[in-house]
């Protein structure tokens, strides 16, 4: 865990890079609102514990940035998934979802914009006070616990929404840090003395005014509206009120990885397909998964779905991860070290087959048949010079009594003997 944090980044550089005013103001003559005055958070500092700090902190923030919603969620977690309870949950209302925010009084991961974590004891500081060239994260049990909490909130938020990145705030009594999370790791600012330094309030104000893509929302995915949504729900056999989203795939030229996978409706061809949205390892020696499927089909490997379309998500600046690129900057503690952060790229793929999980088998015979079919695919691929490298229960699906081997994103040619990447990551699939 400690290998994926980069910092401490000067807060002005952080704001200039990730919430640049020229992209927010769009060339207008308006200026960043400055309601901040030293002493705005003086009541927060009087708190004897972190529990006592939530209310005065929220009260101050509501006054300074009234259009953001600040909720004390330390005891009111998200009931739709893992019961996670960030100390404070922050929401920026999106116009097309305004009704979803009415009466919000808890953490809702599918809507959450920023989570804020408080600690009041210096022993729980996860970052070292005076970082050296090789050390940003404190090597203590309390530090690891705090980082574990921060990381868990970020991971679940990224999984619950279509996002390129998320922001969070860590408050340690009189100082705060802003953290930007993407699929490579996290960039951490230097400590901000937020009662005298306006940077934290400026961050919240800029976030509120920023276009969706700067906030980290994946704008290549949009809400699927009626009447097309009605047809999609019917085809996918979903309840009438199920939220629907739409996107498109730009084919690639035939030349943690975190995964979201589900059945989808192909509007153009009026059919149900399998859709996979992932952040693939971006390295010179890795192949696009769609190209691997094409090679398998060309070699007549059996029990492999057909890849209908695949491609990188259009390379807007916000679609590129930023953590590893920051390692070479002068303020980064990891500068010059061999680190474990691996570059990732946003990638989508569509298959013609929507299978059921192997765990849904209805008899021992059908279970054995499905595994047998997948092993035939594995053997055929190996004979064709491709090693799957991730054979598991999650990568075998059943369709019409047959087993199919999917998820070839970690595959490599059998002619390559040396290890390929620093880390290996699991795939998360939901139906």
mmCIF file with all atom_site columns, N, CA, C and O in Angstrom, residues 78 80 86 89-92 94 97 101 104 107-115 153-167 183 207 212 215-219 221 245 258-261 275 277-279 346 348 430:
data_model
loop_
_atom_site.group_PDB
_atom_site.id
_atom_site.type_symbol
_atom_site.label_atom_id
_atom_site.label_alt_id
_atom_site.label_comp_id
_atom_site.label_asym_id
_atom_site.label_entity_id
_atom_site.label_seq_id
_atom_site.pdbx_PDB_ins_code
_atom_site.Cartn_x
_atom_site.Cartn_y
_atom_site.Cartn_z
_atom_site.occupancy
_atom_site.B_iso_or_equiv
_atom_site.pdbx_formal_charge
_atom_site.auth_seq_id
_atom_site.auth_comp_id
_atom_site.auth_asym_id
_atom_site.auth_atom_id
_atom_site.pdbx_PDB_model_num
ATOM 1   N N  . UNK A 1 78  ? -23.377 3.985  3.708   1.00 0.00 ? 78  UNK A N  1
ATOM 2   C CA . UNK A 1 78  ? -24.100 3.597  2.505   1.00 0.00 ? 78  UNK A CA 1
ATOM 3   C C  . UNK A 1 78  ? -24.723 2.227  2.724   1.00 0.00 ? 78  UNK A C  1
ATOM 4   O O  . UNK A 1 78  ? -24.019 1.240  2.951   1.00 0.00 ? 78  UNK A O  1
ATOM 5   N N  . UNK A 1 80  ? -26.469 0.526  0.488   1.00 0.00 ? 80  UNK A N  1
ATOM 6   C CA . UNK A 1 80  ? -26.643 -0.230 -0.758  1.00 0.00 ? 80  UNK A CA 1
ATOM 7   C C  . UNK A 1 80  ? -25.463 -1.136 -1.073  1.00 0.00 ? 80  UNK A C  1
ATOM 8   O O  . UNK A 1 80  ? -25.516 -1.916 -2.019  1.00 0.00 ? 80  UNK A O  1
ATOM 9   N N  . UNK A 1 86  ? -17.562 7.351  5.798   1.00 0.00 ? 86  UNK A N  1
ATOM 10  C CA . UNK A 1 86  ? -16.581 8.447  5.894   1.00 0.00 ? 86  UNK A CA 1
ATOM 11  C C  . UNK A 1 86  ? -17.044 9.456  6.936   1.00 0.00 ? 86  UNK A C  1
ATOM 12  O O  . UNK A 1 86  ? -18.251 9.625  7.155   1.00 0.00 ? 86  UNK A O  1
ATOM 13  N N  . UNK A 1 89  ? -19.138 13.434 4.203   1.00 0.00 ? 89  UNK A N  1
ATOM 14  C CA . UNK A 1 89  ? -19.359 13.192 2.780   1.00 0.00 ? 89  UNK A CA 1
ATOM 15  C C  . UNK A 1 89  ? -19.740 14.502 2.112   1.00 0.00 ? 89  UNK A C  1
ATOM 16  O O  . UNK A 1 89  ? -20.566 15.255 2.635   1.00 0.00 ? 89  UNK A O  1
ATOM 17  N N  . UNK A 1 90  ? -19.132 14.780 0.964   1.00 0.00 ? 90  UNK A N  1
ATOM 18  C CA . UNK A 1 90  ? -19.368 16.032 0.253   1.00 0.00 ? 90  UNK A CA 1
ATOM 19  C C  . UNK A 1 90  ? -19.985 15.718 -1.110  1.00 0.00 ? 90  UNK A C  1
ATOM 20  O O  . UNK A 1 90  ? -19.515 14.831 -1.828  1.00 0.00 ? 90  UNK A O  1
ATOM 21  N N  . UNK A 1 91  ? -21.034 16.484 -1.452  1.00 0.00 ? 91  UNK A N  1
ATOM 22  C CA . UNK A 1 91  ? -21.737 16.273 -2.713  1.00 0.00 ? 91  UNK A CA 1
ATOM 23  C C  . UNK A 1 91  ? -21.834 17.583 -3.487  1.00 0.00 ? 91  UNK A C  1
ATOM 24  O O  . UNK A 1 91  ? -22.131 18.635 -2.911  1.00 0.00 ? 91  UNK A O  1
ATOM 25  N N  . UNK A 1 92  ? -21.598 17.493 -4.796  1.00 0.00 ? 92  UNK A N  1
ATOM 26  C CA . UNK A 1 92  ? -21.818 18.620 -5.706  1.00 0.00 ? 92  UNK A CA 1
ATOM 27  C C  . UNK A 1 92  ? -22.960 18.213 -6.626  1.00 0.00 ? 92  UNK A C  1
ATOM 28  O O  . UNK A 1 92  ? -22.828 17.273 -7.411  1.00 0.00 ? 92  UNK A O  1
ATOM 29  N N  . UNK A 1 94  ? -25.386 17.419 -9.422  1.00 0.00 ? 94  UNK A N  1
ATOM 30  C CA . UNK A 1 94  ? -25.381 17.384 -10.877 1.00 0.00 ? 94  UNK A CA 1
ATOM 31  C C  . UNK A 1 94  ? -26.799 17.661 -11.357 1.00 0.00 ? 94  UNK A C  1
ATOM 32  O O  . UNK A 1 94  ? -27.764 17.068 -10.852 1.00 0.00 ? 94  UNK A O  1
ATOM 33  N N  . UNK A 1 97  ? -29.336 14.987 -12.037 1.00 0.00 ? 97  UNK A N  1
ATOM 34  C CA . UNK A 1 97  ? -29.640 14.078 -10.937 1.00 0.00 ? 97  UNK A CA 1
ATOM 35  C C  . UNK A 1 97  ? -30.111 14.834 -9.698  1.00 0.00 ? 97  UNK A C  1
ATOM 36  O O  . UNK A 1 97  ? -30.013 14.334 -8.590  1.00 0.00 ? 97  UNK A O  1
ATOM 37  N N  . UNK A 1 101 ? -30.443 14.089 -4.711  1.00 0.00 ? 101 UNK A N  1
ATOM 38  C CA . UNK A 1 101 ? -29.747 14.699 -3.577  1.00 0.00 ? 101 UNK A CA 1
ATOM 39  C C  . UNK A 1 101 ? -30.705 15.240 -2.507  1.00 0.00 ? 101 UNK A C  1
ATOM 40  O O  . UNK A 1 101 ? -30.257 15.684 -1.457  1.00 0.00 ? 101 UNK A O  1
ATOM 41  N N  . UNK A 1 104 ? -30.584 14.223 1.432   1.00 0.00 ? 104 UNK A N  1
ATOM 42  C CA . UNK A 1 104 ? -29.453 13.317 1.629   1.00 0.00 ? 104 UNK A CA 1
ATOM 43  C C  . UNK A 1 104 ? -28.836 13.551 3.013   1.00 0.00 ? 104 UNK A C  1
ATOM 44  O O  . UNK A 1 104 ? -28.544 14.678 3.402   1.00 0.00 ? 104 UNK A O  1
ATOM 45  N N  . UNK A 1 107 ? -23.764 8.781  3.749   1.00 0.00 ? 107 UNK A N  1
ATOM 46  C CA . UNK A 1 107 ? -22.850 8.520  2.636   1.00 0.00 ? 107 UNK A CA 1
ATOM 47  C C  . UNK A 1 107 ? -23.560 7.667  1.595   1.00 0.00 ? 107 UNK A C  1
ATOM 48  O O  . UNK A 1 107 ? -24.091 6.603  1.923   1.00 0.00 ? 107 UNK A O  1
ATOM 49  N N  . UNK A 1 108 ? -23.594 8.145  0.362   1.00 0.00 ? 108 UNK A N  1
ATOM 50  C CA . UNK A 1 108 ? -24.100 7.361  -0.767  1.00 0.00 ? 108 UNK A CA 1
ATOM 51  C C  . UNK A 1 108 ? -22.982 7.306  -1.795  1.00 0.00 ? 108 UNK A C  1
ATOM 52  O O  . UNK A 1 108 ? -22.704 8.289  -2.488  1.00 0.00 ? 108 UNK A O  1
ATOM 53  N N  . UNK A 1 109 ? -22.312 6.179  -1.878  1.00 0.00 ? 109 UNK A N  1
ATOM 54  C CA . UNK A 1 109 ? -21.110 6.066  -2.706  1.00 0.00 ? 109 UNK A CA 1
ATOM 55  C C  . UNK A 1 109 ? -21.372 6.339  -4.179  1.00 0.00 ? 109 UNK A C  1
ATOM 56  O O  . UNK A 1 109 ? -20.503 6.848  -4.886  1.00 0.00 ? 109 UNK A O  1
ATOM 57  N N  . UNK A 1 110 ? -22.572 6.042  -4.664  1.00 0.00 ? 110 UNK A N  1
ATOM 58  C CA . UNK A 1 110 ? -22.856 6.256  -6.080  1.00 0.00 ? 110 UNK A CA 1
ATOM 59  C C  . UNK A 1 110 ? -23.003 7.733  -6.428  1.00 0.00 ? 110 UNK A C  1
ATOM 60  O O  . UNK A 1 110 ? -22.988 8.098  -7.605  1.00 0.00 ? 110 UNK A O  1
ATOM 61  N N  . UNK A 1 111 ? -23.131 8.597  -5.416  1.00 0.00 ? 111 UNK A N  1
ATOM 62  C CA . UNK A 1 111 ? -23.249 10.040 -5.634  1.00 0.00 ? 111 UNK A CA 1
ATOM 63  C C  . UNK A 1 111 ? -22.084 10.826 -5.046  1.00 0.00 ? 111 UNK A C  1
ATOM 64  O O  . UNK A 1 111 ? -21.879 11.995 -5.393  1.00 0.00 ? 111 UNK A O  1
ATOM 65  N N  . UNK A 1 112 ? -21.325 10.214 -4.153  1.00 0.00 ? 112 UNK A N  1
ATOM 66  C CA . UNK A 1 112 ? -20.279 10.908 -3.399  1.00 0.00 ? 112 UNK A CA 1
ATOM 67  C C  . UNK A 1 112 ? -19.274 11.619 -4.311  1.00 0.00 ? 112 UNK A C  1
ATOM 68  O O  . UNK A 1 112 ? -18.828 11.066 -5.310  1.00 0.00 ? 112 UNK A O  1
ATOM 69  N N  . UNK A 1 113 ? -18.924 12.847 -3.942  1.00 0.00 ? 113 UNK A N  1
ATOM 70  C CA . UNK A 1 113 ? -17.890 13.582 -4.668  1.00 0.00 ? 113 UNK A CA 1
ATOM 71  C C  . UNK A 1 113 ? -16.557 13.550 -3.926  1.00 0.00 ? 113 UNK A C  1
ATOM 72  O O  . UNK A 1 113 ? -15.525 13.194 -4.503  1.00 0.00 ? 113 UNK A O  1
ATOM 73  N N  . UNK A 1 114 ? -16.565 13.928 -2.656  1.00 0.00 ? 114 UNK A N  1
ATOM 74  C CA . UNK A 1 114 ? -15.326 14.011 -1.873  1.00 0.00 ? 114 UNK A CA 1
ATOM 75  C C  . UNK A 1 114 ? -15.586 13.398 -0.500  1.00 0.00 ? 114 UNK A C  1
ATOM 76  O O  . UNK A 1 114 ? -16.606 13.697 0.129   1.00 0.00 ? 114 UNK A O  1
ATOM 77  N N  . UNK A 1 115 ? -14.697 12.539 -0.052  1.00 0.00 ? 115 UNK A N  1
ATOM 78  C CA . UNK A 1 115 ? -14.813 12.057 1.330   1.00 0.00 ? 115 UNK A CA 1
ATOM 79  C C  . UNK A 1 115 ? -13.721 12.715 2.181   1.00 0.00 ? 115 UNK A C  1
ATOM 80  O O  . UNK A 1 115 ? -12.606 12.951 1.710   1.00 0.00 ? 115 UNK A O  1
ATOM 81  N N  . UNK A 1 153 ? -12.171 3.869  1.090   1.00 0.00 ? 153 UNK A N  1
ATOM 82  C CA . UNK A 1 153 ? -13.195 4.790  0.614   1.00 0.00 ? 153 UNK A CA 1
ATOM 83  C C  . UNK A 1 153 ? -12.974 5.116  -0.856  1.00 0.00 ? 153 UNK A C  1
ATOM 84  O O  . UNK A 1 153 ? -13.928 5.137  -1.646  1.00 0.00 ? 153 UNK A O  1
ATOM 85  N N  . UNK A 1 154 ? -11.724 5.379  -1.240  1.00 0.00 ? 154 UNK A N  1
ATOM 86  C CA . UNK A 1 154 ? -11.433 5.749  -2.628  1.00 0.00 ? 154 UNK A CA 1
ATOM 87  C C  . UNK A 1 154 ? -11.715 4.592  -3.582  1.00 0.00 ? 154 UNK A C  1
ATOM 88  O O  . UNK A 1 154 ? -12.304 4.787  -4.658  1.00 0.00 ? 154 UNK A O  1
ATOM 89  N N  . UNK A 1 155 ? -11.305 3.392  -3.197  1.00 0.00 ? 155 UNK A N  1
ATOM 90  C CA . UNK A 1 155 ? -11.506 2.214  -4.058  1.00 0.00 ? 155 UNK A CA 1
ATOM 91  C C  . UNK A 1 155 ? -12.991 1.960  -4.279  1.00 0.00 ? 155 UNK A C  1
ATOM 92  O O  . UNK A 1 155 ? -13.441 1.714  -5.408  1.00 0.00 ? 155 UNK A O  1
ATOM 93  N N  . UNK A 1 156 ? -13.779 2.024  -3.214  1.00 0.00 ? 156 UNK A N  1
ATOM 94  C CA . UNK A 1 156 ? -15.214 1.757  -3.333  1.00 0.00 ? 156 UNK A CA 1
ATOM 95  C C  . UNK A 1 156 ? -15.896 2.852  -4.146  1.00 0.00 ? 156 UNK A C  1
ATOM 96  O O  . UNK A 1 156 ? -16.776 2.579  -4.970  1.00 0.00 ? 156 UNK A O  1
ATOM 97  N N  . UNK A 1 157 ? -15.494 4.104  -3.961  1.00 0.00 ? 157 UNK A N  1
ATOM 98  C CA . UNK A 1 157 ? -16.083 5.185  -4.742  1.00 0.00 ? 157 UNK A CA 1
ATOM 99  C C  . UNK A 1 157 ? -15.783 5.023  -6.227  1.00 0.00 ? 157 UNK A C  1
ATOM 100 O O  . UNK A 1 157 ? -16.654 5.207  -7.081  1.00 0.00 ? 157 UNK A O  1
ATOM 101 N N  . UNK A 1 158 ? -14.543 4.659  -6.561  1.00 0.00 ? 158 UNK A N  1
ATOM 102 C CA . UNK A 1 158 ? -14.183 4.432  -7.961  1.00 0.00 ? 158 UNK A CA 1
ATOM 103 C C  . UNK A 1 158 ? -14.962 3.268  -8.558  1.00 0.00 ? 158 UNK A C  1
ATOM 104 O O  . UNK A 1 158 ? -15.278 3.269  -9.749  1.00 0.00 ? 158 UNK A O  1
ATOM 105 N N  . UNK A 1 159 ? -15.265 2.269  -7.729  1.00 0.00 ? 159 UNK A N  1
ATOM 106 C CA . UNK A 1 159 ? -16.015 1.108  -8.212  1.00 0.00 ? 159 UNK A CA 1
ATOM 107 C C  . UNK A 1 159 ? -17.502 1.405  -8.347  1.00 0.00 ? 159 UNK A C  1
ATOM 108 O O  . UNK A 1 159 ? -18.187 0.811  -9.184  1.00 0.00 ? 159 UNK A O  1
ATOM 109 N N  . UNK A 1 160 ? -18.018 2.338  -7.539  1.00 0.00 ? 160 UNK A N  1
ATOM 110 C CA . UNK A 1 160 ? -19.452 2.625  -7.520  1.00 0.00 ? 160 UNK A CA 1
ATOM 111 C C  . UNK A 1 160 ? -19.873 3.614  -8.602  1.00 0.00 ? 160 UNK A C  1
ATOM 112 O O  . UNK A 1 160 ? -21.061 3.756  -8.885  1.00 0.00 ? 160 UNK A O  1
ATOM 113 N N  . UNK A 1 161 ? -18.913 4.311  -9.205  1.00 0.00 ? 161 UNK A N  1
ATOM 114 C CA . UNK A 1 161 ? -19.231 5.326  -10.200 1.00 0.00 ? 161 UNK A CA 1
ATOM 115 C C  . UNK A 1 161 ? -18.338 5.153  -11.427 1.00 0.00 ? 161 UNK A C  1
ATOM 116 O O  . UNK A 1 161 ? -17.281 4.524  -11.353 1.00 0.00 ? 161 UNK A O  1
ATOM 117 N N  . UNK A 1 162 ? -18.770 5.742  -12.537 1.00 0.00 ? 162 UNK A N  1
ATOM 118 C CA . UNK A 1 162 ? -17.908 5.805  -13.713 1.00 0.00 ? 162 UNK A CA 1
ATOM 119 C C  . UNK A 1 162 ? -17.032 7.043  -13.547 1.00 0.00 ? 162 UNK A C  1
ATOM 120 O O  . UNK A 1 162 ? -17.456 8.176  -13.818 1.00 0.00 ? 162 UNK A O  1
ATOM 121 N N  . UNK A 1 163 ? -15.804 6.836  -13.078 1.00 0.00 ? 163 UNK A N  1
ATOM 122 C CA . UNK A 1 163 ? -14.895 7.936  -12.769 1.00 0.00 ? 163 UNK A CA 1
ATOM 123 C C  . UNK A 1 163 ? -13.489 7.640  -13.274 1.00 0.00 ? 163 UNK A C  1
ATOM 124 O O  . UNK A 1 163 ? -13.067 6.487  -13.328 1.00 0.00 ? 163 UNK A O  1
ATOM 125 N N  . UNK A 1 164 ? -12.777 8.715  -13.593 1.00 0.00 ? 164 UNK A N  1
ATOM 126 C CA . UNK A 1 164 ? -11.363 8.604  -13.942 1.00 0.00 ? 164 UNK A CA 1
ATOM 127 C C  . UNK A 1 164 ? -10.493 8.798  -12.707 1.00 0.00 ? 164 UNK A C  1
ATOM 128 O O  . UNK A 1 164 ? -9.399  8.257  -12.624 1.00 0.00 ? 164 UNK A O  1
ATOM 129 N N  . UNK A 1 165 ? -10.988 9.588  -11.747 1.00 0.00 ? 165 UNK A N  1
ATOM 130 C CA . UNK A 1 165 ? -10.250 9.842  -10.507 1.00 0.00 ? 165 UNK A CA 1
ATOM 131 C C  . UNK A 1 165 ? -11.202 10.418 -9.462  1.00 0.00 ? 165 UNK A C  1
ATOM 132 O O  . UNK A 1 165 ? -12.323 10.830 -9.802  1.00 0.00 ? 165 UNK A O  1
ATOM 133 N N  . UNK A 1 166 ? -10.778 10.423 -8.220  1.00 0.00 ? 166 UNK A N  1
ATOM 134 C CA . UNK A 1 166 ? -11.567 11.036 -7.148  1.00 0.00 ? 166 UNK A CA 1
ATOM 135 C C  . UNK A 1 166 ? -10.625 11.839 -6.250  1.00 0.00 ? 166 UNK A C  1
ATOM 136 O O  . UNK A 1 166 ? -9.407  11.625 -6.234  1.00 0.00 ? 166 UNK A O  1
ATOM 137 N N  . UNK A 1 167 ? -11.223 12.745 -5.490  1.00 0.00 ? 167 UNK A N  1
ATOM 138 C CA . UNK A 1 167 ? -10.473 13.542 -4.523  1.00 0.00 ? 167 UNK A CA 1
ATOM 139 C C  . UNK A 1 167 ? -10.952 13.215 -3.112  1.00 0.00 ? 167 UNK A C  1
ATOM 140 O O  . UNK A 1 167 ? -12.113 12.870 -2.896  1.00 0.00 ? 167 UNK A O  1
ATOM 141 N N  . UNK A 1 183 ? -6.209  5.128  -10.881 1.00 0.00 ? 183 UNK A N  1
ATOM 142 C CA . UNK A 1 183 ? -5.964  3.679  -10.873 1.00 0.00 ? 183 UNK A CA 1
ATOM 143 C C  . UNK A 1 183 ? -4.497  3.312  -10.702 1.00 0.00 ? 183 UNK A C  1
ATOM 144 O O  . UNK A 1 183 ? -4.145  2.142  -10.603 1.00 0.00 ? 183 UNK A O  1
ATOM 145 N N  . UNK A 1 207 ? -13.513 22.991 -7.151  1.00 0.00 ? 207 UNK A N  1
ATOM 146 C CA . UNK A 1 207 ? -14.169 21.714 -7.451  1.00 0.00 ? 207 UNK A CA 1
ATOM 147 C C  . UNK A 1 207 ? -15.632 21.960 -7.804  1.00 0.00 ? 207 UNK A C  1
ATOM 148 O O  . UNK A 1 207 ? -16.166 21.388 -8.763  1.00 0.00 ? 207 UNK A O  1
ATOM 149 N N  . UNK A 1 212 ? -17.383 18.596 -15.240 1.00 0.00 ? 212 UNK A N  1
ATOM 150 C CA . UNK A 1 212 ? -17.461 17.243 -14.691 1.00 0.00 ? 212 UNK A CA 1
ATOM 151 C C  . UNK A 1 212 ? -16.176 16.454 -14.884 1.00 0.00 ? 212 UNK A C  1
ATOM 152 O O  . UNK A 1 212 ? -15.752 15.719 -13.998 1.00 0.00 ? 212 UNK A O  1
ATOM 153 N N  . UNK A 1 215 ? -13.627 17.100 -12.292 1.00 0.00 ? 215 UNK A N  1
ATOM 154 C CA . UNK A 1 215 ? -14.006 16.500 -11.007 1.00 0.00 ? 215 UNK A CA 1
ATOM 155 C C  . UNK A 1 215 ? -13.681 15.010 -10.964 1.00 0.00 ? 215 UNK A C  1
ATOM 156 O O  . UNK A 1 215 ? -13.656 14.412 -9.896  1.00 0.00 ? 215 UNK A O  1
ATOM 157 N N  . UNK A 1 216 ? -13.474 14.432 -12.145 1.00 0.00 ? 216 UNK A N  1
ATOM 158 C CA . UNK A 1 216 ? -13.161 13.005 -12.208 1.00 0.00 ? 216 UNK A CA 1
ATOM 159 C C  . UNK A 1 216 ? -14.278 12.162 -12.761 1.00 0.00 ? 216 UNK A C  1
ATOM 160 O O  . UNK A 1 216 ? -14.161 10.935 -12.835 1.00 0.00 ? 216 UNK A O  1
ATOM 161 N N  . UNK A 1 217 ? -15.376 12.776 -13.158 1.00 0.00 ? 217 UNK A N  1
ATOM 162 C CA . UNK A 1 217 ? -16.503 12.030 -13.704 1.00 0.00 ? 217 UNK A CA 1
ATOM 163 C C  . UNK A 1 217 ? -16.220 11.683 -15.160 1.00 0.00 ? 217 UNK A C  1
ATOM 164 O O  . UNK A 1 217 ? -15.794 12.535 -15.950 1.00 0.00 ? 217 UNK A O  1
ATOM 165 N N  . UNK A 1 218 ? -16.420 10.423 -15.518 1.00 0.00 ? 218 UNK A N  1
ATOM 166 C CA . UNK A 1 218 ? -16.152 9.954  -16.872 1.00 0.00 ? 218 UNK A CA 1
ATOM 167 C C  . UNK A 1 218 ? -17.275 10.424 -17.791 1.00 0.00 ? 218 UNK A C  1
ATOM 168 O O  . UNK A 1 218 ? -18.362 9.858  -17.816 1.00 0.00 ? 218 UNK A O  1
ATOM 169 N N  . UNK A 1 219 ? -17.006 11.468 -18.550 1.00 0.00 ? 219 UNK A N  1
ATOM 170 C CA . UNK A 1 219 ? -18.032 12.063 -19.395 1.00 0.00 ? 219 UNK A CA 1
ATOM 171 C C  . UNK A 1 219 ? -18.282 11.281 -20.681 1.00 0.00 ? 219 UNK A C  1
ATOM 172 O O  . UNK A 1 219 ? -19.161 11.650 -21.465 1.00 0.00 ? 219 UNK A O  1
ATOM 173 N N  . UNK A 1 221 ? -19.431 8.396  -20.484 1.00 0.00 ? 221 UNK A N  1
ATOM 174 C CA . UNK A 1 221 ? -20.602 7.621  -20.062 1.00 0.00 ? 221 UNK A CA 1
ATOM 175 C C  . UNK A 1 221 ? -21.688 8.615  -19.677 1.00 0.00 ? 221 UNK A C  1
ATOM 176 O O  . UNK A 1 221 ? -21.445 9.553  -18.916 1.00 0.00 ? 221 UNK A O  1
ATOM 177 N N  . UNK A 1 245 ? -27.158 3.565  -18.306 1.00 0.00 ? 245 UNK A N  1
ATOM 178 C CA . UNK A 1 245 ? -26.110 4.443  -18.815 1.00 0.00 ? 245 UNK A CA 1
ATOM 179 C C  . UNK A 1 245 ? -25.738 4.003  -20.222 1.00 0.00 ? 245 UNK A C  1
ATOM 180 O O  . UNK A 1 245 ? -25.927 2.848  -20.607 1.00 0.00 ? 245 UNK A O  1
ATOM 181 N N  . UNK A 1 258 ? -8.551  -2.050 -12.861 1.00 0.00 ? 258 UNK A N  1
ATOM 182 C CA . UNK A 1 258 ? -9.887  -2.115 -12.269 1.00 0.00 ? 258 UNK A CA 1
ATOM 183 C C  . UNK A 1 258 ? -10.867 -2.381 -13.388 1.00 0.00 ? 258 UNK A C  1
ATOM 184 O O  . UNK A 1 258 ? -10.824 -1.750 -14.428 1.00 0.00 ? 258 UNK A O  1
ATOM 185 N N  . UNK A 1 259 ? -11.768 -3.325 -13.181 1.00 0.00 ? 259 UNK A N  1
ATOM 186 C CA . UNK A 1 259 ? -12.678 -3.731 -14.229 1.00 0.00 ? 259 UNK A CA 1
ATOM 187 C C  . UNK A 1 259 ? -14.125 -3.639 -13.778 1.00 0.00 ? 259 UNK A C  1
ATOM 188 O O  . UNK A 1 259 ? -14.465 -4.051 -12.681 1.00 0.00 ? 259 UNK A O  1
ATOM 189 N N  . UNK A 1 260 ? -14.966 -3.100 -14.642 1.00 0.00 ? 260 UNK A N  1
ATOM 190 C CA . UNK A 1 260 ? -16.413 -3.109 -14.444 1.00 0.00 ? 260 UNK A CA 1
ATOM 191 C C  . UNK A 1 260 ? -16.983 -3.903 -15.614 1.00 0.00 ? 260 UNK A C  1
ATOM 192 O O  . UNK A 1 260 ? -16.758 -3.551 -16.782 1.00 0.00 ? 260 UNK A O  1
ATOM 193 N N  . UNK A 1 261 ? -17.734 -4.959 -15.334 1.00 0.00 ? 261 UNK A N  1
ATOM 194 C CA . UNK A 1 261 ? -18.255 -5.815 -16.389 1.00 0.00 ? 261 UNK A CA 1
ATOM 195 C C  . UNK A 1 261 ? -19.731 -6.096 -16.153 1.00 0.00 ? 261 UNK A C  1
ATOM 196 O O  . UNK A 1 261 ? -20.146 -6.318 -15.018 1.00 0.00 ? 261 UNK A O  1
ATOM 197 N N  . UNK A 1 275 ? -20.289 -6.206 -21.810 1.00 0.00 ? 275 UNK A N  1
ATOM 198 C CA . UNK A 1 275 ? -19.520 -4.965 -21.833 1.00 0.00 ? 275 UNK A CA 1
ATOM 199 C C  . UNK A 1 275 ? -18.496 -4.984 -20.702 1.00 0.00 ? 275 UNK A C  1
ATOM 200 O O  . UNK A 1 275 ? -18.815 -5.301 -19.560 1.00 0.00 ? 275 UNK A O  1
ATOM 201 N N  . UNK A 1 277 ? -15.447 -2.570 -18.981 1.00 0.00 ? 277 UNK A N  1
ATOM 202 C CA . UNK A 1 277 ? -14.785 -1.274 -18.850 1.00 0.00 ? 277 UNK A CA 1
ATOM 203 C C  . UNK A 1 277 ? -13.631 -1.458 -17.871 1.00 0.00 ? 277 UNK A C  1
ATOM 204 O O  . UNK A 1 277 ? -13.849 -1.837 -16.716 1.00 0.00 ? 277 UNK A O  1
ATOM 205 N N  . UNK A 1 278 ? -12.406 -1.216 -18.309 1.00 0.00 ? 278 UNK A N  1
ATOM 206 C CA . UNK A 1 278 ? -11.261 -1.523 -17.450 1.00 0.00 ? 278 UNK A CA 1
ATOM 207 C C  . UNK A 1 278 ? -10.157 -0.484 -17.587 1.00 0.00 ? 278 UNK A C  1
ATOM 208 O O  . UNK A 1 278 ? -10.122 0.302  -18.536 1.00 0.00 ? 278 UNK A O  1
ATOM 209 N N  . UNK A 1 279 ? -9.276  -0.502 -16.604 1.00 0.00 ? 279 UNK A N  1
ATOM 210 C CA . UNK A 1 279 ? -8.043  0.289  -16.652 1.00 0.00 ? 279 UNK A CA 1
ATOM 211 C C  . UNK A 1 279 ? -6.911  -0.717 -16.775 1.00 0.00 ? 279 UNK A C  1
ATOM 212 O O  . UNK A 1 279 ? -6.455  -1.298 -15.798 1.00 0.00 ? 279 UNK A O  1
ATOM 213 N N  . UNK A 1 346 ? -7.313  3.608  -19.962 1.00 0.00 ? 346 UNK A N  1
ATOM 214 C CA . UNK A 1 346 ? -8.745  3.304  -19.950 1.00 0.00 ? 346 UNK A CA 1
ATOM 215 C C  . UNK A 1 346 ? -9.134  2.590  -21.236 1.00 0.00 ? 346 UNK A C  1
ATOM 216 O O  . UNK A 1 346 ? -8.876  3.087  -22.334 1.00 0.00 ? 346 UNK A O  1
ATOM 217 N N  . UNK A 1 348 ? -12.048 -0.295 -23.243 1.00 0.00 ? 348 UNK A N  1
ATOM 218 C CA . UNK A 1 348 ? -13.365 -0.950 -23.245 1.00 0.00 ? 348 UNK A CA 1
ATOM 219 C C  . UNK A 1 348 ? -13.417 -2.041 -24.299 1.00 0.00 ? 348 UNK A C  1
ATOM 220 O O  . UNK A 1 348 ? -12.766 -1.951 -25.333 1.00 0.00 ? 348 UNK A O  1
ATOM 221 N N  . UNK A 1 430 ? -19.338 -7.846 -11.893 1.00 0.00 ? 430 UNK A N  1
ATOM 222 C CA . UNK A 1 430 ? -20.676 -7.920 -11.337 1.00 0.00 ? 430 UNK A CA 1
ATOM 223 C C  . UNK A 1 430 ? -21.656 -8.181 -12.464 1.00 0.00 ? 430 UNK A C  1
ATOM 224 O O  . UNK A 1 430 ? -21.415 -7.853 -13.616 1.00 0.00 ? 430 UNK A O  1
#
